[in-house]
mmCIF file of C-alpha atoms in Angstrom:
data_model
loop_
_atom_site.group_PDB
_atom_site.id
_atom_site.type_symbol
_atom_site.label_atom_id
_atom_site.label_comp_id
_atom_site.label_asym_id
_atom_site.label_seq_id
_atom_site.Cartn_x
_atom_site.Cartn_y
_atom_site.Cartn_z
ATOM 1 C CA UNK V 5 -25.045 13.900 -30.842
ATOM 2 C CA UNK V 6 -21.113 13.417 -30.363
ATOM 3 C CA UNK V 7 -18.776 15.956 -30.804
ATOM 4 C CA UNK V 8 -17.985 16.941 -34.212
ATOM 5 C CA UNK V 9 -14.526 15.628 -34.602
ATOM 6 C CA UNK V 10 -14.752 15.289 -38.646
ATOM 7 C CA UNK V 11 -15.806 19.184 -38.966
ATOM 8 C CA UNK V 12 -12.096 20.115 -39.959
ATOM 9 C CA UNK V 13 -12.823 17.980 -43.270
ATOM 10 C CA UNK V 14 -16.409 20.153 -43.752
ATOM 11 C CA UNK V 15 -18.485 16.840 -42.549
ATOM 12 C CA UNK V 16 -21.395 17.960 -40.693
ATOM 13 C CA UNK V 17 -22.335 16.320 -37.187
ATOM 14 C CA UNK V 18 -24.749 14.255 -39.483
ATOM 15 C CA UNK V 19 -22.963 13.076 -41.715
ATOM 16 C CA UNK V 20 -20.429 11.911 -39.136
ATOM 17 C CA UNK V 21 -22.878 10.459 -37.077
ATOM 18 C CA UNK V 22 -24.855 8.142 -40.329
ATOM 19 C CA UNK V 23 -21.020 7.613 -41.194
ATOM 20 C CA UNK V 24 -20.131 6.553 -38.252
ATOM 21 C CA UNK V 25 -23.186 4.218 -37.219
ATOM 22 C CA UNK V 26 -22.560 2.472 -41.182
ATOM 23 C CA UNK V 27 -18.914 1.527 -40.109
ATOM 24 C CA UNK V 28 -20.313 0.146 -37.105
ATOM 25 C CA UNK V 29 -23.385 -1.490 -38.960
ATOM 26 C CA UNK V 30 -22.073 -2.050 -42.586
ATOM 27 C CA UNK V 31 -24.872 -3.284 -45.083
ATOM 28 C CA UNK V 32 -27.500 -1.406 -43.275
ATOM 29 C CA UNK V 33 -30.784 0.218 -45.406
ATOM 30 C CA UNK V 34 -30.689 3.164 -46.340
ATOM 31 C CA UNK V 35 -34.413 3.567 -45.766
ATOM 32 C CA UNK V 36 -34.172 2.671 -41.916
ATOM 33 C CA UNK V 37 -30.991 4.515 -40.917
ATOM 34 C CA UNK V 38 -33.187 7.477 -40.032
ATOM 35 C CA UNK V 39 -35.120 5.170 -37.463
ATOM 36 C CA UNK V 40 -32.049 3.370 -35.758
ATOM 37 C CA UNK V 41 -30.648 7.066 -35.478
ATOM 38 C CA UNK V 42 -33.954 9.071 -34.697
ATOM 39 C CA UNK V 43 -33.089 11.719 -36.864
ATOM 40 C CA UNK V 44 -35.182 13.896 -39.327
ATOM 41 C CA UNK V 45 -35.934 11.471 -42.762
ATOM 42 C CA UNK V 46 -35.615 14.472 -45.336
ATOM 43 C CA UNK V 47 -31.752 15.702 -43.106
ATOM 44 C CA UNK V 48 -31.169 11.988 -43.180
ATOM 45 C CA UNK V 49 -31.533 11.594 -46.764
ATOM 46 C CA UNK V 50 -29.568 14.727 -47.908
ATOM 47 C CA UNK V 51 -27.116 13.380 -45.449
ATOM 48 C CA UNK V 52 -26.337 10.201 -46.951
ATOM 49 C CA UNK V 53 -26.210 11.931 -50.791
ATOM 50 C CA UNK V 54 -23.329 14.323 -49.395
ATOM 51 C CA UNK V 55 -21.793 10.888 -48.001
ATOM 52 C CA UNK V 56 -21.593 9.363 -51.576
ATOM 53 C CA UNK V 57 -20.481 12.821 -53.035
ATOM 54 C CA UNK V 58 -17.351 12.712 -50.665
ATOM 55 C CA UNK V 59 -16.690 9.451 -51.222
ATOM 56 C CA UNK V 60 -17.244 7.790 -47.624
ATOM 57 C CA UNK V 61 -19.702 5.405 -48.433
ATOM 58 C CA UNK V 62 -19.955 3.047 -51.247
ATOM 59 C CA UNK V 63 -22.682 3.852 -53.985
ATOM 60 C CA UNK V 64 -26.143 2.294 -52.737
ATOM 61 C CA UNK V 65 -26.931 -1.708 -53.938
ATOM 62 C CA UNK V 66 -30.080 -2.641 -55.083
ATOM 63 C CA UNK V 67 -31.197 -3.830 -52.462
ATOM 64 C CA UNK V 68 -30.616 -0.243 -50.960
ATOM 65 C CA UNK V 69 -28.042 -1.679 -48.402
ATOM 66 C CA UNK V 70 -25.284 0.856 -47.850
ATOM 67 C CA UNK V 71 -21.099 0.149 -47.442
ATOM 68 C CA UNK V 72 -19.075 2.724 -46.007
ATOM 69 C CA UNK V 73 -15.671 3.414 -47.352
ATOM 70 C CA UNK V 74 -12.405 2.297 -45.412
ATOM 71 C CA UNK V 75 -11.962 5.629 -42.962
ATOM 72 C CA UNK V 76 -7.520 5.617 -43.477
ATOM 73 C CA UNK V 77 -8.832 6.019 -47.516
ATOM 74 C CA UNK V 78 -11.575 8.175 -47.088
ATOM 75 C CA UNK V 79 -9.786 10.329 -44.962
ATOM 76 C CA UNK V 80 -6.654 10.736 -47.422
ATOM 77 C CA UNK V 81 -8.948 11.977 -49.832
ATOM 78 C CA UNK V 82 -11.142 14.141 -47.734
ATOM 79 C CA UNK V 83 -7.581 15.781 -46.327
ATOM 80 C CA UNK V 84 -6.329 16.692 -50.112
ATOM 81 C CA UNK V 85 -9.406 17.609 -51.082
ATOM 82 C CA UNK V 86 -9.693 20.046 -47.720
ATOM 83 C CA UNK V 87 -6.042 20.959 -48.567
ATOM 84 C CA UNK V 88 -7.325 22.012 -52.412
ATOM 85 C CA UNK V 89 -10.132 23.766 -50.904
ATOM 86 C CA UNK V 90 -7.441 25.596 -48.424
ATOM 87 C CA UNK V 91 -4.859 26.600 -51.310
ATOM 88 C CA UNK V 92 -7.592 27.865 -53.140
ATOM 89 C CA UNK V 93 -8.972 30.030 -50.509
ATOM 90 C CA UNK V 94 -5.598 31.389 -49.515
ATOM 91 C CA UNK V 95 -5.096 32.691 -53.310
ATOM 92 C CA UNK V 96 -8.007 34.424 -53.099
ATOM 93 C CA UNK V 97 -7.584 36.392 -49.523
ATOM 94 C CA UNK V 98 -3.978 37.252 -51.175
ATOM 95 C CA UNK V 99 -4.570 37.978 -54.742
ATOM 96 C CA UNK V 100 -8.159 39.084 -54.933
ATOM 97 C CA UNK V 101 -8.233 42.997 -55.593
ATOM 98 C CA UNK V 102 -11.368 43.771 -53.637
ATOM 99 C CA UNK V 103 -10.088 41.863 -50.243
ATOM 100 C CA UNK V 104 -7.278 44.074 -50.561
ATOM 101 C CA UNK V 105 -9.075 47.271 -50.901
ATOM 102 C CA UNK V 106 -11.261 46.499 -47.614
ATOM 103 C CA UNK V 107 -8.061 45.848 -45.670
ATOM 104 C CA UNK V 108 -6.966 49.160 -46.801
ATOM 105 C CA UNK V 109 -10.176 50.821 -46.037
ATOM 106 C CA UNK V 110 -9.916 49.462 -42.763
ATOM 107 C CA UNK V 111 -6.769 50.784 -41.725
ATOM 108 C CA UNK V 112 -7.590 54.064 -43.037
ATOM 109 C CA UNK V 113 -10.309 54.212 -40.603
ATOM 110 C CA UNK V 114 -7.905 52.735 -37.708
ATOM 111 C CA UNK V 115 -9.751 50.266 -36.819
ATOM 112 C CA UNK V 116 -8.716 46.463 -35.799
ATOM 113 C CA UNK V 117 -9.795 43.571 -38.189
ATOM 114 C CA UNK V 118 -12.397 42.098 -36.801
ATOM 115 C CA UNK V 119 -10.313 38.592 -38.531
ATOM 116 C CA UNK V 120 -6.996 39.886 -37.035
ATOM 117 C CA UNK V 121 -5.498 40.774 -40.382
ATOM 118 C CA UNK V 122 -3.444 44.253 -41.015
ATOM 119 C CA UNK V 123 -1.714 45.187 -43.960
ATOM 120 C CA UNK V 124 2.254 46.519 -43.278
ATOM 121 C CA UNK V 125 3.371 48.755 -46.928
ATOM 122 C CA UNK V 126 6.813 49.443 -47.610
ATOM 123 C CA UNK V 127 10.054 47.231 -48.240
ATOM 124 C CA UNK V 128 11.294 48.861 -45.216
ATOM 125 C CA UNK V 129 8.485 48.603 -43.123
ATOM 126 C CA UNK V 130 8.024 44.532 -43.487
ATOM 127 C CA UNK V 131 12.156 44.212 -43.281
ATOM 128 C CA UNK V 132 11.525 45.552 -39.698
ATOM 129 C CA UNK V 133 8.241 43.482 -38.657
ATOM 130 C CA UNK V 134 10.191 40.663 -40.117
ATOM 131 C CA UNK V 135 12.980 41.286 -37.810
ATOM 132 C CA UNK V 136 10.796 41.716 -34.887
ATOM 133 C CA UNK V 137 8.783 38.391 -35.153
ATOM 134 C CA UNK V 138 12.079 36.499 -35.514
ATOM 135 C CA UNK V 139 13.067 38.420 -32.590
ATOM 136 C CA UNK V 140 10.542 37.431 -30.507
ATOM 137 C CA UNK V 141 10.187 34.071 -32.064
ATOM 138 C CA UNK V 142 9.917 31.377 -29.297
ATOM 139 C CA UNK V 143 9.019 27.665 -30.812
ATOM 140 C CA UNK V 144 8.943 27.471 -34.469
ATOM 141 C CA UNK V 145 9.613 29.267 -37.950
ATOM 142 C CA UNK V 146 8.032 27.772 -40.885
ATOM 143 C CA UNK V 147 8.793 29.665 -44.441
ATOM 144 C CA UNK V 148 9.134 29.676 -48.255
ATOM 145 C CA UNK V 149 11.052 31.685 -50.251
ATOM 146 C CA UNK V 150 11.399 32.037 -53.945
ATOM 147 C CA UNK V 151 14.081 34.146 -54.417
ATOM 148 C CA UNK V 152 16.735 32.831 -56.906
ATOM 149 C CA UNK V 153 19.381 34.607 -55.002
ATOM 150 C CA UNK V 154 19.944 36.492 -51.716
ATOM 151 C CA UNK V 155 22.280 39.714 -51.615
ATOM 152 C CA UNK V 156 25.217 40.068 -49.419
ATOM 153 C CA UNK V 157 23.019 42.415 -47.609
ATOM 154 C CA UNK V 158 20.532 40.723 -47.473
ATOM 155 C CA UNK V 159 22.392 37.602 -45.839
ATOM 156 C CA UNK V 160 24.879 39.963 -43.329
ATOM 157 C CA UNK V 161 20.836 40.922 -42.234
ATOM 158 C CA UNK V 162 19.480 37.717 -41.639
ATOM 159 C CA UNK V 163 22.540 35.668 -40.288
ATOM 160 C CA UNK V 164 22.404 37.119 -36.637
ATOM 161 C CA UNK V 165 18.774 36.892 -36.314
ATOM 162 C CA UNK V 166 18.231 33.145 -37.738
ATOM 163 C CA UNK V 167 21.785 31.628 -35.585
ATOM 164 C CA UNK V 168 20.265 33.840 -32.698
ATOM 165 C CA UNK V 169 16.688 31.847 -33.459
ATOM 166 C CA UNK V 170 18.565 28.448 -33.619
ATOM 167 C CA UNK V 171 20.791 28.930 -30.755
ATOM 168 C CA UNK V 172 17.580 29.649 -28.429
ATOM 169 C CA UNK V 173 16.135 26.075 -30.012
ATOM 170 C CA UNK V 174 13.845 28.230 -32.312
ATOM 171 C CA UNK V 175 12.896 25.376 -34.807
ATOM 172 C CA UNK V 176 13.139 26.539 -38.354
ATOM 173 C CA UNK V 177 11.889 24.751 -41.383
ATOM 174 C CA UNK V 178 12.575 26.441 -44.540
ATOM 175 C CA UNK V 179 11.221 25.374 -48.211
ATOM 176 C CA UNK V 180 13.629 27.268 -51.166
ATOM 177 C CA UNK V 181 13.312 27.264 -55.313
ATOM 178 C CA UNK V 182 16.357 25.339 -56.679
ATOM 179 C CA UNK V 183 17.420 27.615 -58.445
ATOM 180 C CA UNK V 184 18.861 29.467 -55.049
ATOM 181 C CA UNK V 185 21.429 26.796 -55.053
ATOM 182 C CA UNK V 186 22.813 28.022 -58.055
ATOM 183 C CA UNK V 187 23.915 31.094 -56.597
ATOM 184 C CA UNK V 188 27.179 30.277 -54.618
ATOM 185 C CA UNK V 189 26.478 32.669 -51.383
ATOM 186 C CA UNK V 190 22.914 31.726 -51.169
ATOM 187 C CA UNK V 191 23.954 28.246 -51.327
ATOM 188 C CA UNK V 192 26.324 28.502 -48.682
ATOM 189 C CA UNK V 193 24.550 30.641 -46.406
ATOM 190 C CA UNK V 194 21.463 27.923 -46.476
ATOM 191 C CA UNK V 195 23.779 24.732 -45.819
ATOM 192 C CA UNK V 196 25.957 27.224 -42.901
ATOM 193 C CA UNK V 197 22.055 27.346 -41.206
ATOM 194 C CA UNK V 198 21.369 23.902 -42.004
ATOM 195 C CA UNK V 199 24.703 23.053 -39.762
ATOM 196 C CA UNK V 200 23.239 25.086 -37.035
ATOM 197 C CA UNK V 201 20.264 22.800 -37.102
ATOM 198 C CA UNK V 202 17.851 24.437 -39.617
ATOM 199 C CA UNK V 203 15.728 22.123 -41.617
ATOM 200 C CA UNK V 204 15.716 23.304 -45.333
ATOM 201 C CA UNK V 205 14.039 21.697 -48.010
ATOM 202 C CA UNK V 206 14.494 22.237 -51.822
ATOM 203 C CA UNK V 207 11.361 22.504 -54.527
ATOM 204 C CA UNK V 208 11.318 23.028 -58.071
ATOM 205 C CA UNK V 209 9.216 26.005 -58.279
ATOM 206 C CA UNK V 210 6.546 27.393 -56.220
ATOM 207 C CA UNK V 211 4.237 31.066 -56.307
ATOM 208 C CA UNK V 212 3.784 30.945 -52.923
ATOM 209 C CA UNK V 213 5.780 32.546 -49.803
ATOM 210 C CA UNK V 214 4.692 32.624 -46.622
ATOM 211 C CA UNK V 215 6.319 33.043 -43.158
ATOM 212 C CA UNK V 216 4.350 31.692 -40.055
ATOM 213 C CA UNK V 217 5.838 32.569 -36.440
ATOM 214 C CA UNK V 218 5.049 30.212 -33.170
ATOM 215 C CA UNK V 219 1.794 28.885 -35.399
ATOM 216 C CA UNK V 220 -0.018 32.293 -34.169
ATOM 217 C CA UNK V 221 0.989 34.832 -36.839
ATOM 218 C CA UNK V 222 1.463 34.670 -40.730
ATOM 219 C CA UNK V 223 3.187 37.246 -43.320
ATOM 220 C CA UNK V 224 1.966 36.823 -47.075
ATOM 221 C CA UNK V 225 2.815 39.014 -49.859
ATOM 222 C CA UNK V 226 -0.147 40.735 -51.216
ATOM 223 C CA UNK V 227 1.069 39.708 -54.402
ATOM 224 C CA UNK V 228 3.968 36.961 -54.758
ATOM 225 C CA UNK V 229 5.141 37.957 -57.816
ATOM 226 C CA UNK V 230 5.749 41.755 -56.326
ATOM 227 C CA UNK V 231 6.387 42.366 -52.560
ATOM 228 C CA UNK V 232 6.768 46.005 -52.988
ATOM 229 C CA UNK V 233 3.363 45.726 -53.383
ATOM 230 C CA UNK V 234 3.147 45.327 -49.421
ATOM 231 C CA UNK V 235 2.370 42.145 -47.433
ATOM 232 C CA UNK V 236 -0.862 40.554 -44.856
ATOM 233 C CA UNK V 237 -0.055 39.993 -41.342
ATOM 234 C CA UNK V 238 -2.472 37.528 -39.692
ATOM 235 C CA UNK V 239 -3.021 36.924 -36.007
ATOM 236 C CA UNK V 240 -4.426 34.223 -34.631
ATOM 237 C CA UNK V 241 -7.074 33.857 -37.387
ATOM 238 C CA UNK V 242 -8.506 31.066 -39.561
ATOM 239 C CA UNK V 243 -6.184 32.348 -42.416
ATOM 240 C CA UNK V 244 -3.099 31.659 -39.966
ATOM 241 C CA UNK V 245 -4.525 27.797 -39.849
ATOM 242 C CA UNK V 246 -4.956 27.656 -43.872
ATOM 243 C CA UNK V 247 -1.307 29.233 -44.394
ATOM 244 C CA UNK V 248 0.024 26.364 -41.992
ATOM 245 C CA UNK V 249 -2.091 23.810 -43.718
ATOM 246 C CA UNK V 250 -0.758 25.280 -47.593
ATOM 247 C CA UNK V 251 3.316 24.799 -45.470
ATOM 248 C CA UNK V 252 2.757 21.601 -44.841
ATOM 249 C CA UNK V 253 1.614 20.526 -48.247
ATOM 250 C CA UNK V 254 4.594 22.145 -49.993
ATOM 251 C CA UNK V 255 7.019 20.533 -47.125
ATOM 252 C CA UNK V 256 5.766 17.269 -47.813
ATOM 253 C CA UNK V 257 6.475 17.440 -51.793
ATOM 254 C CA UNK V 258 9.765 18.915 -51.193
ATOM 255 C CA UNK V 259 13.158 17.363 -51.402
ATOM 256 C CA UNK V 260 15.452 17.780 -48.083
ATOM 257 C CA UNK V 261 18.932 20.075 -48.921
ATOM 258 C CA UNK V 262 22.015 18.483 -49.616
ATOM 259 C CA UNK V 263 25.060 19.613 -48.286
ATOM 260 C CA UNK V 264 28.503 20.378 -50.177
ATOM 261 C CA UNK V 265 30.277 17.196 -48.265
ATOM 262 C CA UNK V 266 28.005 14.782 -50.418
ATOM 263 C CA UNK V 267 24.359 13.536 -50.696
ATOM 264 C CA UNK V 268 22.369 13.898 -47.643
ATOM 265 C CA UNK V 269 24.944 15.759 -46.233
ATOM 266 C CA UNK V 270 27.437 13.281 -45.816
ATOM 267 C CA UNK V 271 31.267 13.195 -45.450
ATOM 268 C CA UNK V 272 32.588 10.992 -48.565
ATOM 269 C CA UNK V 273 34.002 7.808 -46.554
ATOM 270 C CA UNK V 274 31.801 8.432 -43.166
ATOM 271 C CA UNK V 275 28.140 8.058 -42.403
ATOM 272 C CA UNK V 276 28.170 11.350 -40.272
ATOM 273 C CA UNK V 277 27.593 15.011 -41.082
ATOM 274 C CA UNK V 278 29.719 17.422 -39.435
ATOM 275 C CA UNK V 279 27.933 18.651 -37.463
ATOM 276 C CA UNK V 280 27.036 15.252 -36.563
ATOM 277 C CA UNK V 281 30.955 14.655 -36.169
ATOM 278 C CA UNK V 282 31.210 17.065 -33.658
ATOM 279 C CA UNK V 283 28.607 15.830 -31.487
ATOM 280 C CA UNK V 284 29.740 12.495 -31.369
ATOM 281 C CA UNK V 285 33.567 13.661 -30.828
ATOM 282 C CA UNK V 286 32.266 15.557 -28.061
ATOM 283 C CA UNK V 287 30.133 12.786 -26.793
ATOM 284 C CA UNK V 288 33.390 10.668 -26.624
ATOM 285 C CA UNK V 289 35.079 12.761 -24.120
ATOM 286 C CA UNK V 290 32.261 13.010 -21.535
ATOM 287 C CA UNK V 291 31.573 16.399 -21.528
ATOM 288 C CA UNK V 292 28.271 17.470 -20.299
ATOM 289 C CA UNK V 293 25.486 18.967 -22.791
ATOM 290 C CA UNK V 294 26.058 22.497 -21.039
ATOM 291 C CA UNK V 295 29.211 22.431 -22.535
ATOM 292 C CA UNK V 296 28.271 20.575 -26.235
ATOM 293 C CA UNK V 297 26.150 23.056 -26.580
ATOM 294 C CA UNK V 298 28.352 25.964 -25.953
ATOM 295 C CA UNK V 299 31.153 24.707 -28.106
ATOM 296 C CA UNK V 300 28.201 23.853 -30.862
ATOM 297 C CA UNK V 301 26.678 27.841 -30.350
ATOM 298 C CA UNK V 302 23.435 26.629 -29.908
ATOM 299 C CA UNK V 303 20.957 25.870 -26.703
ATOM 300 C CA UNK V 304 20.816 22.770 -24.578
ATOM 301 C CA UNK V 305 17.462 21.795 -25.707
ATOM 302 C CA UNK V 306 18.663 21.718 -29.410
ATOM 303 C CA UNK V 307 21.853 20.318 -28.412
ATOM 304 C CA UNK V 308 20.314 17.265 -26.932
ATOM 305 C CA UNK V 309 17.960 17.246 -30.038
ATOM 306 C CA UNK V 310 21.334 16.697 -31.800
ATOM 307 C CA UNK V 311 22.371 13.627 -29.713
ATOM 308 C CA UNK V 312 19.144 11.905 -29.893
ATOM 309 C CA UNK V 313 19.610 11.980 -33.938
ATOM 310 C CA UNK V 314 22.621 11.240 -33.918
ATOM 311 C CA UNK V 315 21.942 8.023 -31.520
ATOM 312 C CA UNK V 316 18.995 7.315 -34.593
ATOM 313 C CA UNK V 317 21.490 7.442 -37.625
ATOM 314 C CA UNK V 318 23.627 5.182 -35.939
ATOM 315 C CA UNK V 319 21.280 3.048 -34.485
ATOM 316 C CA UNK V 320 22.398 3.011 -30.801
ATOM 317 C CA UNK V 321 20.483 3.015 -27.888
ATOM 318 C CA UNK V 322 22.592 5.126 -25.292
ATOM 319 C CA UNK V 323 25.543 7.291 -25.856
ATOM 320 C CA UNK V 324 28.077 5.228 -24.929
ATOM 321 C CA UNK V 325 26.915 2.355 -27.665
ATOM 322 C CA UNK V 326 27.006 5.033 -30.018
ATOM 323 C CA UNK V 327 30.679 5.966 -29.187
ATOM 324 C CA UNK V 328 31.273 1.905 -29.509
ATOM 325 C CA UNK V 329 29.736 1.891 -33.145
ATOM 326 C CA UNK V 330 31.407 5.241 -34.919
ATOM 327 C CA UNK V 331 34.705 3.399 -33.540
ATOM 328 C CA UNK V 332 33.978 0.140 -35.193
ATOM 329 C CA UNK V 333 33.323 2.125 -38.143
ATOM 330 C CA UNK V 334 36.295 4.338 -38.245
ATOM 331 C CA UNK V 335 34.234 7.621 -37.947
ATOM 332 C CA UNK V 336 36.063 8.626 -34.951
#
C-alpha cells in the first residue's frame, strides 16, 4: 500500500487507497472495490462508510455505484475540520485541571516529559525564558497577544530583543486584540516594529496566546485569562505542531496593521511606505545592500527581502525599472 500521505487529515491508508482508486475509477461498485483492491471485504466496507462520513465520496446510487468528491473541496473541509479538531485539543492540554496536575507531578519527581513538555511558574521566571528563546531565535517568531496595553516597561524590555531579532532577519509575525491600538505607546511601539520589517496583524478578540520559536518550541499560558498562573513550554512535540496549526488559523482571519501615515501604511499622496521610501531612495544612488542594510539597522538577508517587495508593489522587474517608475510617479 502507498504511503500514507492523507494521515495528517486522520484518513487511514485505506481509506486513502479506496479514495484514491474511486477518483481514478469514478462510478465504480461498491460491492467489487474490495476485489479490484484485494483488500479485506468487512475493512473495505467500514472503509467506504468513514469515506461518506467525511465527505469524500458522494452518498451511494442505487445502483450501488460510488462518486468521489472533488479532492481541492474535500480537502478544504477535511483541513477545517482537522483545524477544529486541533483547537479543541489544544484547549484541553492548556485548560484541563488534571493535565496540569501530571505536569506538576512530573517535575516534582525531576523527570523529563516523555512529550517534551515542562511547566516554567513565576512572572519572573517566563519573562526570562521569554528573553532567552528570542535570544537564541534563528528563523521565525510567530505570536498572539491579548493585552489591551503594554507598559513602558514592558516595551523599554522588549524593544532591544525584537529590533535585535529583526536585524538578524528573525521573521516575526505577530497577531494583537484591537483594542492595543487604542493605547497610544502600544500603538506606536507595534507600527515602530512593523517599520523594521515585523509583520503584525490586528483581530477583534481572541482567548488564545501563544508564542512558537524556529517551529520547534511553544509557550502557552496555563490559563489565558491568568498568566500568573504559570505557562507550558513544548519541545519538539505534537502539541508544538497543533499550536502552529491554531497560528495559522487566527493569521489567516486577521486583518494586516495599518500604519499612522494612512491605510495600508501608506504616505497620503505616494504609493510607498517609509520604509519602503528609504529603500528605493537608497536604491537610486547605487549603493550596495551591505550598506542599505546598515543605514536600514537590519541584516542583508532582510534587506534584500525589502527590495524584492518593493520591486512587487511597484511592479518592476529589476531595480533600475523600479527607480524609472517611482520617478514617473513623483515618489522620488
Amino acid at each position: 500500500m502507498a504511503e500514507n500521505a492523507m494521515a495528517v487529515f486522520g484518513v487511514s491508508a485505506l481509506e486513502e487507497e479506496l479514495y484514491r482508486h474511486f477518483l481514478r475509477n469514478p462510478d465504480t461498485p461498491a460491492d467489487d472495490v474490495h476485489l479490484l483492491l484485494h483488500t479485506d471485504p468487512d475493512e473495505t466496507r467500514v472503509g467506504l462508510e468513514r469515506l461518506r462520513a467525511l465527505e469524500l465520496v458522494h452518498p451511494e446510487r442505487p445502483d450501488g455505484r460510488v462518486s468521489p468528491a472533488d479532492p481541492e473541496t474535500a480537502l478544504t473541509r477535511l483541513t477545517d475540520r482537522r483545524l477544529g479538531e486541533l483547537h479543541r485539543e489544544l484547549q484541553r492540554v492548556t485548560r484541563s485541571r488534571h493535565v496540569i496536575d501530571g505536569l506538576r507531578a512530573e517535575t516534582a519527581a525531576r523527570t523529563e516529559p516523555a512529550v517534551g513538555i515542562e511547566q516554567v511558574e513565576g512572572l519572573a521566571n517566563i519573562r526570562n525564558r521569554i528573553d532567552d528563546l528570542a535570544f537564541f531565535a534563528r528563523d521565525e517568531i510567530l505570536a498572539v497577544e491579548t493585552y489591551p496595553r503594554l507598559s513602558p516597561e514592558n516595551i523599554a524590555r522588549s524593544r532591544p530583543l525584537d529590533l535585535r531579532c529583526l536585524r538578524r532577519g528573525v521573521r516575526i509575525r505577530n497577531v494583537v486584540v484591537r483594542a492595543a491600538l487604542d493605547d497610544l505607546p502600544t500603538a506606536d511601539y507595534l507600527r515602530e516594529l512593523a517599520a523594521h520589517g515585523a509583520e503584525i496583524r490586528v483581530t477583534g478578540e481572541t482567548a488564545e496566546r501563544m508564542i512558537v520559536y524556529d517551529r520547534s518550541t511553544a509557550l502557552v499560558p496555563l490559563d489565558p485569562r491568568n498568566t500568573a498562573r504559570g505557562a507550558l513550554l513544548a519541545h519538539r512535540s505534537g502539541l508544538v505542531s497543533n499550536i502552529i496549526a491554531l497560528f495559522e488559523k487566527i493569521w489567516e482571519s486577521a486583518d494586516d496593521l495599518a500604519s499612522p501615515e494612512g491605510r495600508d501604511g501608506s504616505v497620503p499622496g505616494h504609493g510607498l511606505t517609509e520604509r519602503e521610501r528609504r529603500v528605493l531612495s537608497f536604491m537610486c544612488t547605487g549603493g550596495k545592500d551591505e550598506a542599505g542594510a546598515r543605514e536600514l539597522e537590519v541584516s542583508v538577508r532582510t534587506y534584500r527581502r525589502y527590495v524584492a517587495e518593493l520591486l512587487q508593489t511597484l511592479g518592476a522587474n529589476s531595480r533600475a525599472q523600479a527607480a524609472l517608475l517611482a520617478r514617473d510617479r513623483g515618489w522620488i
